[in-house]
Coordinates of C-alpha atoms in Angstrom, one line a residue:
X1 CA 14.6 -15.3 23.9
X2 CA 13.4 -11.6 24.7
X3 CA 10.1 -10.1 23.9
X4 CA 10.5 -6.2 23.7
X5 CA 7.0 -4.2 24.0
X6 CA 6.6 -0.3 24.0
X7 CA 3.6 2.0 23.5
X8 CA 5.1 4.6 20.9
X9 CA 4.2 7.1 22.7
X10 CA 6.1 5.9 26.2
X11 CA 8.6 8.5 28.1
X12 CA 11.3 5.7 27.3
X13 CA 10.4 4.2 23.8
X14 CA 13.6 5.9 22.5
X15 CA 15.6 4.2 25.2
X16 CA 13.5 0.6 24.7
X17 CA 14.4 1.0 20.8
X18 CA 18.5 1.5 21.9
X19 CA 18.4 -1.7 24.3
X20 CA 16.7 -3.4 21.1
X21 CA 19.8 -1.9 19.0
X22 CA 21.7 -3.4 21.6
X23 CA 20.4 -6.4 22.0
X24 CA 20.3 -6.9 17.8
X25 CA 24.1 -5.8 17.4
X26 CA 25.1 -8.4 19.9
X27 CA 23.7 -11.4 18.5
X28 CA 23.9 -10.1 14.9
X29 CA 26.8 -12.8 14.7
X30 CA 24.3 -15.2 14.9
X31 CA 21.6 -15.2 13.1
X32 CA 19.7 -18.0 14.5
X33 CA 19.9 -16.0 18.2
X34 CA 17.5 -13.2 16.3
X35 CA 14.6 -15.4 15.3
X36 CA 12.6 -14.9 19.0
X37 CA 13.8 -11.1 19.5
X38 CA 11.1 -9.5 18.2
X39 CA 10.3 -5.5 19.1
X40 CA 6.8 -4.7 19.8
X41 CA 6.0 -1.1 19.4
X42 CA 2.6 -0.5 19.9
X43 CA 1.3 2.7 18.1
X44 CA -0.8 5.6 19.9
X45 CA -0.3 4.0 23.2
X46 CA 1.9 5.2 26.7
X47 CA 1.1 2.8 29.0
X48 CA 0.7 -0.4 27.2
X49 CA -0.6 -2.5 30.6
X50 CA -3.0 0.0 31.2
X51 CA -4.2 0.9 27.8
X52 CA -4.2 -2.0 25.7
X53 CA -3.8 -5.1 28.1
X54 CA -5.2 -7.4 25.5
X55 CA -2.8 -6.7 22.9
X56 CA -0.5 -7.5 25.4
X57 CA -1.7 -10.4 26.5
X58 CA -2.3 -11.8 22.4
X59 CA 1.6 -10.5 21.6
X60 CA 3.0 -12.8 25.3
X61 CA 0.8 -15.3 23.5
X62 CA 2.5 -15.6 20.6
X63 CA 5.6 -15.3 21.6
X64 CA 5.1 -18.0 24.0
X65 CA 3.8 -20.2 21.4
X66 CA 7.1 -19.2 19.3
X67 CA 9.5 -20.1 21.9
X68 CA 7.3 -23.9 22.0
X69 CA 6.6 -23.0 25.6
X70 CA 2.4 -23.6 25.2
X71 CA 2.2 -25.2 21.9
X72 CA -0.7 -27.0 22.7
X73 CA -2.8 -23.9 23.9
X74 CA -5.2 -22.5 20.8
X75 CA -4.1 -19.1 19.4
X76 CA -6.8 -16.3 19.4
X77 CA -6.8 -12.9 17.9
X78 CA -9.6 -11.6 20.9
X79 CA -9.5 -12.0 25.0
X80 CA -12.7 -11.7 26.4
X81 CA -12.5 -10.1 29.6
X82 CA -9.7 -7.4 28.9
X83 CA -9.6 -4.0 27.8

């Protein structure tokens, strides 16, 4: 399972999108492997820790959730407390 998250506006956003290539040819053979790759490109945004943490934090959240690693934990679209 890999989570792939770039502002669109990042120095390496081309070079995040050819791992993702990557990473999507290789398992392409398998089409069950590509349900918890997801790319995450996160638009007008550099530095997405700095910039937009709680979108962040709500996308590792989901994709957590996805995985069944916190089902249990209740899903919101806001964090207080960030940003």
């Amino acid at each position: 399972d890999v989570l792939c998250i770039v502002g669109k506006k990042a120095s390496l956003a081309s070079e995040t999108k050819k791992i993702y290539k990557a990473l999507y040819e290789s398992r392409k053979k398998n089409p069950q492997l590509l349900v918890n790759c997801p790319l995450l490109e996160v638009e007008d945004v550099g530095d997405i820790m700095g910039e937009t943490p709680d979108r962040l934090a709500i996308s590792l959240q989901f994709f957590l959730q996805g995985i069944g690693l916190i089902p249990a934990m209740p899903m919101k679209t806001t964090l207080q407390g960030l940003g």
